[in-house]
GROMACS .gro file of N, CA and C in nm:
model
  336
    1UNK      N    1   1.413   3.651   1.923
    1UNK     CA    2   1.477   3.534   1.893
    1UNK      C    3   1.367   3.424   1.807
    2UNK      N    4   1.426   3.357   1.700
    2UNK     CA    5   1.361   3.259   1.618
    2UNK      C    6   1.408   3.114   1.668
    3UNK      N    7   1.277   3.054   1.713
    3UNK     CA    8   1.332   2.906   1.748
    3UNK      C    9   1.397   2.844   1.625
    4UNK      N   10   1.490   2.726   1.649
    4UNK     CA   11   1.577   2.651   1.569
    4UNK      C   12   1.486   2.612   1.473
    5UNK      N   13   1.367   2.523   1.525
    5UNK     CA   14   1.283   2.446   1.412
    5UNK      C   15   1.183   2.523   1.325
    6UNK      N   16   1.208   2.639   1.330
    6UNK     CA   17   1.156   2.702   1.207
    6UNK      C   18   1.239   2.716   1.090
    7UNK      N   19   1.370   2.691   1.118
    7UNK     CA   20   1.465   2.677   1.022
    7UNK      C   21   1.479   2.565   0.945
    8UNK      N   22   1.402   2.441   0.969
    8UNK     CA   23   1.399   2.320   0.939
    8UNK      C   24   1.262   2.303   0.836
    9UNK      N   25   1.166   2.402   0.849
    9UNK     CA   26   1.041   2.420   0.778
    9UNK      C   27   1.040   2.392   0.626
   10UNK      N   28   1.158   2.495   0.577
   10UNK     CA   29   1.151   2.503   0.418
   10UNK      C   30   1.203   2.375   0.346
   11UNK      N   31   1.287   2.285   0.434
   11UNK     CA   32   1.343   2.126   0.396
   11UNK      C   33   1.245   2.051   0.354
   12UNK      N   34   1.160   2.061   0.479
   12UNK     CA   35   1.053   1.961   0.517
   12UNK      C   36   0.933   1.982   0.404
   13UNK      N   37   0.904   2.059   0.370
   13UNK     CA   38   0.796   2.102   0.265
   13UNK      C   39   0.846   2.090   0.109
   14UNK      N   40   0.967   2.077   0.088
   14UNK     CA   41   1.037   2.073  -0.058
   14UNK      C   42   0.979   1.964  -0.142
   15UNK      N   43   0.933   1.837  -0.071
   15UNK     CA   44   0.901   1.725  -0.114
   15UNK      C   45   0.732   1.747  -0.141
   16UNK      N   46   0.691   1.724  -0.226
   16UNK     CA   47   0.529   1.744  -0.243
   16UNK      C   48   0.503   1.604  -0.298
   17UNK      N   49   0.407   1.535  -0.242
   17UNK     CA   50   0.318   1.429  -0.303
   17UNK      C   51   0.168   1.436  -0.254
   18UNK      N   52   0.096   1.340  -0.351
   18UNK     CA   53  -0.041   1.326  -0.285
   18UNK      C   54  -0.057   1.179  -0.308
   19UNK      N   55  -0.192   1.147  -0.249
   19UNK     CA   56  -0.210   1.001  -0.273
   19UNK      C   57  -0.350   1.010  -0.330
   20UNK      N   58  -0.397   0.898  -0.376
   20UNK     CA   59  -0.529   0.886  -0.433
   20UNK      C   60  -0.579   0.749  -0.427
   21UNK      N   61  -0.672   0.699  -0.406
   21UNK     CA   62  -0.760   0.567  -0.385
   21UNK      C   63  -0.764   0.538  -0.544
   22UNK      N   64  -0.705   0.433  -0.607
   22UNK     CA   65  -0.739   0.382  -0.730
   22UNK      C   66  -0.850   0.272  -0.741
   23UNK      N   67  -0.915   0.235  -0.627
   23UNK     CA   68  -1.030   0.162  -0.636
   23UNK      C   69  -1.126   0.240  -0.505
   24UNK      N   70  -1.253   0.212  -0.538
   24UNK     CA   71  -1.345   0.238  -0.432
   24UNK      C   72  -1.313   0.166  -0.302
   25UNK      N   73  -1.326   0.241  -0.197
   25UNK     CA   74  -1.320   0.135  -0.054
   25UNK      C   75  -1.454   0.090  -0.036
   26UNK      N   76  -1.442  -0.068  -0.052
   26UNK     CA   77  -1.547  -0.136  -0.059
   26UNK      C   78  -1.524  -0.256   0.032
   27UNK      N   79  -1.629  -0.299   0.128
   27UNK     CA   80  -1.614  -0.404   0.213
   27UNK      C   81  -1.577  -0.527   0.146
   28UNK      N   82  -1.469  -0.569   0.234
   28UNK     CA   83  -1.371  -0.689   0.222
   28UNK      C   84  -1.307  -0.703   0.081
   29UNK      N   85  -1.303  -0.595   0.035
   29UNK     CA   86  -1.250  -0.602  -0.102
   29UNK      C   87  -1.101  -0.525  -0.063
   30UNK      N   88  -0.999  -0.554  -0.220
   30UNK     CA   89  -0.889  -0.498  -0.229
   30UNK      C   90  -0.896  -0.328  -0.245
   31UNK      N   91  -0.829  -0.271  -0.133
   31UNK     CA   92  -0.829  -0.121  -0.135
   31UNK      C   93  -0.681  -0.088  -0.202
   32UNK      N   94  -0.671  -0.007  -0.298
   32UNK     CA   95  -0.537   0.041  -0.397
   32UNK      C   96  -0.534   0.175  -0.373
   33UNK      N   97  -0.410   0.202  -0.326
   33UNK     CA   98  -0.361   0.340  -0.325
   33UNK      C   99  -0.263   0.378  -0.437
   34UNK      N  100  -0.250   0.501  -0.488
   34UNK     CA  101  -0.112   0.513  -0.551
   34UNK      C  102  -0.075   0.672  -0.522
   35UNK      N  103   0.068   0.685  -0.541
   35UNK     CA  104   0.126   0.818  -0.479
   35UNK      C  105   0.177   0.866  -0.614
   36UNK      N  106   0.133   1.016  -0.596
   36UNK     CA  107   0.193   1.100  -0.714
   36UNK      C  108   0.296   1.216  -0.672
   37UNK      N  109   0.383   1.261  -0.738
   37UNK     CA  110   0.473   1.367  -0.681
   37UNK      C  111   0.600   1.319  -0.645
   38UNK      N  112   0.667   1.386  -0.579
   38UNK     CA  113   0.818   1.375  -0.495
   38UNK      C  114   0.810   1.320  -0.366
   39UNK      N  115   0.894   1.222  -0.341
   39UNK     CA  116   0.884   1.164  -0.209
   39UNK      C  117   1.001   1.070  -0.211
   40UNK      N  118   1.035   1.008  -0.086
   40UNK     CA  119   1.136   0.929  -0.073
   40UNK      C  120   1.087   0.802  -0.029
   41UNK      N  121   1.091   0.684  -0.099
   41UNK     CA  122   1.040   0.540  -0.066
   41UNK      C  123   1.130   0.501   0.021
   42UNK      N  124   1.095   0.427   0.146
   42UNK     CA  125   0.964   0.347   0.114
   42UNK      C  126   0.857   0.456   0.155
   43UNK      N  127   0.716   0.420   0.109
   43UNK     CA  128   0.610   0.492   0.166
   43UNK      C  129   0.526   0.357   0.238
   44UNK      N  130   0.444   0.427   0.331
   44UNK     CA  131   0.379   0.370   0.425
   44UNK      C  132   0.219   0.419   0.436
   45UNK      N  133   0.138   0.340   0.449
   45UNK     CA  134   0.017   0.393   0.446
   45UNK      C  135  -0.048   0.320   0.597
   46UNK      N  136  -0.115   0.436   0.675
   46UNK     CA  137  -0.155   0.399   0.785
   46UNK      C  138  -0.326   0.381   0.799
   47UNK      N  139  -0.391   0.308   0.807
   47UNK     CA  140  -0.537   0.310   0.801
   47UNK      C  141  -0.604   0.319   0.953
   48UNK      N  142  -0.667   0.422   0.985
   48UNK     CA  143  -0.716   0.390   1.126
   48UNK      C  144  -0.856   0.417   1.119
   49UNK      N  145  -0.944   0.330   1.195
   49UNK     CA  146  -1.068   0.337   1.180
   49UNK      C  147  -1.125   0.452   1.274
   50UNK      N  148  -1.240   0.527   1.235
   50UNK     CA  149  -1.280   0.673   1.288
   50UNK      C  150  -1.425   0.656   1.307
   51UNK      N  151  -1.468   0.712   1.427
   51UNK     CA  152  -1.600   0.667   1.480
   51UNK      C  153  -1.669   0.559   1.531
   52UNK      N  154  -1.778   0.512   1.570
   52UNK     CA  155  -1.831   0.402   1.621
   52UNK      C  156  -1.818   0.298   1.527
   53UNK      N  157  -1.842   0.191   1.577
   53UNK     CA  158  -1.847   0.049   1.518
   53UNK      C  159  -1.972   0.078   1.454
   54UNK      N  160  -2.010  -0.004   1.322
   54UNK     CA  161  -2.127   0.006   1.267
   54UNK      C  162  -2.206  -0.134   1.330
   55UNK      N  163  -2.154  -0.219   1.381
   55UNK     CA  164  -2.195  -0.328   1.445
   55UNK      C  165  -2.288  -0.305   1.545
   56UNK      N  166  -2.391  -0.406   1.565
   56UNK     CA  167  -2.461  -0.410   1.691
   56UNK      C  168  -2.384  -0.395   1.824
   57UNK      N  169  -2.398  -0.344   1.925
   57UNK     CA  170  -2.363  -0.323   2.039
   57UNK      C  171  -2.231  -0.278   2.016
   58UNK      N  172  -2.186  -0.167   1.943
   58UNK     CA  173  -2.082  -0.138   1.924
   58UNK      C  174  -1.970  -0.234   1.920
   59UNK      N  175  -1.990  -0.360   1.874
   59UNK     CA  176  -1.862  -0.446   1.851
   59UNK      C  177  -1.772  -0.397   1.773
   60UNK      N  178  -1.638  -0.398   1.806
   60UNK     CA  179  -1.528  -0.324   1.721
   60UNK      C  180  -1.445  -0.439   1.680
   61UNK      N  181  -1.449  -0.461   1.534
   61UNK     CA  182  -1.375  -0.574   1.469
   61UNK      C  183  -1.263  -0.501   1.388
   62UNK      N  184  -1.268  -0.378   1.358
   62UNK     CA  185  -1.195  -0.321   1.269
   62UNK      C  186  -1.021  -0.281   1.344
   63UNK      N  187  -0.920  -0.299   1.264
   63UNK     CA  188  -0.804  -0.307   1.343
   63UNK      C  189  -0.732  -0.193   1.227
   64UNK      N  190  -0.622  -0.173   1.319
   64UNK     CA  191  -0.543  -0.055   1.240
   64UNK      C  192  -0.440  -0.141   1.143
   65UNK      N  193  -0.448  -0.068   1.035
   65UNK     CA  194  -0.371  -0.123   0.896
   65UNK      C  195  -0.241  -0.055   0.881
   66UNK      N  196  -0.117  -0.114   0.891
   66UNK     CA  197  -0.006  -0.032   0.870
   66UNK      C  198   0.066  -0.105   0.767
   67UNK      N  199   0.089  -0.046   0.642
   67UNK     CA  200   0.146  -0.145   0.530
   67UNK      C  201   0.235  -0.056   0.460
   68UNK      N  202   0.335  -0.091   0.450
   68UNK     CA  203   0.458  -0.062   0.382
   68UNK      C  204   0.436  -0.083   0.240
   69UNK      N  205   0.462   0.031   0.135
   69UNK     CA  206   0.425  -0.012  -0.023
   69UNK      C  207   0.529  -0.118  -0.067
   70UNK      N  208   0.494  -0.206  -0.166
   70UNK     CA  209   0.627  -0.326  -0.187
   70UNK      C  210   0.697  -0.271  -0.277
   71UNK      N  211   0.819  -0.316  -0.276
   71UNK     CA  212   0.944  -0.270  -0.379
   71UNK      C  213   0.977  -0.145  -0.400
   72UNK      N  214   0.969  -0.070  -0.280
   72UNK     CA  215   0.982   0.077  -0.292
   72UNK      C  216   0.899   0.144  -0.412
   73UNK      N  217   0.771   0.063  -0.426
   73UNK     CA  218   0.703   0.169  -0.511
   73UNK      C  219   0.615   0.235  -0.500
   74UNK      N  220   0.538   0.286  -0.549
   74UNK     CA  221   0.414   0.407  -0.523
   74UNK      C  222   0.269   0.348  -0.561
   75UNK      N  223   0.234   0.213  -0.574
   75UNK     CA  224   0.109   0.163  -0.564
   75UNK      C  225   0.120   0.062  -0.466
   76UNK      N  226   0.000   0.029  -0.362
   76UNK     CA  227  -0.030  -0.064  -0.294
   76UNK      C  228  -0.164  -0.131  -0.264
   77UNK      N  229  -0.196  -0.238  -0.260
   77UNK     CA  230  -0.318  -0.286  -0.240
   77UNK      C  231  -0.331  -0.351  -0.116
   78UNK      N  232  -0.428  -0.320  -0.040
   78UNK     CA  233  -0.456  -0.385   0.091
   78UNK      C  234  -0.590  -0.438   0.096
   79UNK      N  235  -0.595  -0.565   0.177
   79UNK     CA  236  -0.740  -0.614   0.205
   79UNK      C  237  -0.781  -0.522   0.282
   80UNK      N  238  -0.921  -0.469   0.263
   80UNK     CA  239  -1.002  -0.389   0.360
   80UNK      C  240  -1.108  -0.470   0.399
   81UNK      N  241  -1.078  -0.545   0.547
   81UNK     CA  242  -1.178  -0.616   0.613
   81UNK      C  243  -1.258  -0.526   0.717
   82UNK      N  244  -1.326  -0.435   0.688
   82UNK     CA  245  -1.384  -0.333   0.762
   82UNK      C  246  -1.531  -0.350   0.733
   83UNK      N  247  -1.642  -0.380   0.814
   83UNK     CA  248  -1.787  -0.370   0.790
   83UNK      C  249  -1.810  -0.287   0.728
   84UNK      N  250  -1.934  -0.261   0.625
   84UNK     CA  251  -1.974  -0.160   0.523
   84UNK      C  252  -2.034  -0.059   0.646
   85UNK      N  253  -2.016   0.063   0.590
   85UNK     CA  254  -2.058   0.200   0.630
   85UNK      C  255  -1.947   0.231   0.748
   86UNK      N  256  -1.814   0.192   0.738
   86UNK     CA  257  -1.715   0.219   0.841
   86UNK      C  258  -1.671   0.332   0.790
   87UNK      N  259  -1.631   0.408   0.884
   87UNK     CA  260  -1.514   0.553   0.843
   87UNK      C  261  -1.385   0.508   0.897
   88UNK      N  262  -1.293   0.585   0.813
   88UNK     CA  263  -1.152   0.567   0.852
   88UNK      C  264  -1.074   0.692   0.795
   89UNK      N  265  -0.956   0.695   0.850
   89UNK     CA  266  -0.879   0.792   0.810
   89UNK      C  267  -0.748   0.726   0.759
   90UNK      N  268  -0.690   0.765   0.652
   90UNK     CA  269  -0.588   0.695   0.580
   90UNK      C  270  -0.485   0.797   0.571
   91UNK      N  271  -0.364   0.760   0.616
   91UNK     CA  272  -0.242   0.868   0.604
   91UNK      C  273  -0.103   0.790   0.552
   92UNK      N  274  -0.044   0.883   0.453
   92UNK     CA  275   0.076   0.813   0.395
   92UNK      C  276   0.183   0.867   0.412
   93UNK      N  277   0.259   0.818   0.440
   93UNK     CA  278   0.408   0.881   0.478
   93UNK      C  279   0.516   0.825   0.418
   94UNK      N  280   0.622   0.895   0.404
   94UNK     CA  281   0.742   0.839   0.313
   94UNK      C  282   0.874   0.870   0.417
   95UNK      N  283   0.980   0.810   0.365
   95UNK     CA  284   1.097   0.775   0.448
   95UNK      C  285   1.119   0.913   0.554
   96UNK      N  286   1.089   1.014   0.494
   96UNK     CA  287   1.138   1.153   0.594
   96UNK      C  288   1.025   1.190   0.680
   97UNK      N  289   0.927   1.070   0.704
   97UNK     CA  290   0.816   1.117   0.789
   97UNK      C  291   0.725   1.215   0.765
   98UNK      N  292   0.729   1.276   0.642
   98UNK     CA  293   0.599   1.362   0.612
   98UNK      C  294   0.487   1.305   0.564
   99UNK      N  295   0.400   1.337   0.603
   99UNK     CA  296   0.256   1.260   0.573
   99UNK      C  297   0.165   1.375   0.558
  100UNK      N  298   0.059   1.290   0.484
  100UNK     CA  299  -0.081   1.350   0.463
  100UNK      C  300  -0.199   1.259   0.481
  101UNK      N  301  -0.305   1.312   0.502
  101UNK     CA  302  -0.409   1.245   0.547
  101UNK      C  303  -0.570   1.257   0.483
  102UNK      N  304  -0.627   1.172   0.461
  102UNK     CA  305  -0.759   1.205   0.397
  102UNK      C  306  -0.867   1.133   0.498
  103UNK      N  307  -0.993   1.170   0.533
  103UNK     CA  308  -1.093   1.118   0.574
  103UNK      C  309  -1.148   1.023   0.520
  104UNK      N  310  -1.197   0.885   0.506
  104UNK     CA  311  -1.242   0.829   0.410
  104UNK      C  312  -1.369   0.759   0.460
  105UNK      N  313  -1.464   0.691   0.362
  105UNK     CA  314  -1.602   0.653   0.388
  105UNK      C  315  -1.619   0.532   0.335
  106UNK      N  316  -1.615   0.408   0.388
  106UNK     CA  317  -1.634   0.278   0.318
  106UNK      C  318  -1.773   0.260   0.252
  107UNK      N  319  -1.786   0.237   0.142
  107UNK     CA  320  -1.880   0.235   0.069
  107UNK      C  321  -1.920   0.072   0.063
  108UNK      N  322  -2.070   0.054   0.031
  108UNK     CA  323  -2.085  -0.096   0.042
  108UNK      C  324  -2.102  -0.147  -0.085
  109UNK      N  325  -2.049  -0.261  -0.130
  109UNK     CA  326  -2.051  -0.329  -0.225
  109UNK      C  327  -2.190  -0.347  -0.292
  110UNK      N  328  -2.209  -0.280  -0.409
  110UNK     CA  329  -2.341  -0.311  -0.486
  110UNK      C  330  -2.370  -0.484  -0.483
  111UNK      N  331  -2.507  -0.502  -0.476
  111UNK     CA  332  -2.549  -0.636  -0.488
  111UNK      C  333  -2.583  -0.636  -0.634
  112UNK      N  334  -2.559  -0.778  -0.688
  112UNK     CA  335  -2.567  -0.810  -0.833
  112UNK      C  336  -2.712  -0.821  -0.849
   0.00000   0.00000   0.00000
């Protein structure tokens, strides 16, 4: 007997999309993402800190960011208030709750 949930798989993978950073993740700068492909807005990005805090005494100042793309669009900019050398995972999902994830590493801003 085949479980009922297996019949749902083809309908869930029919919508294919990817996201990409359109700016380099940099400490205290705007982080921009864009969606390419098919999906049903609204899109939502979830950014979760990963690994130990890079601050002394493992002080954790990073928070989880949960941001909906504005105006049912495919581009979002988010202030990234994470310390330099932070690691995080970004997940983008759309209305049908299908998501894709990428691990990310925060770059330090070059000094002038």
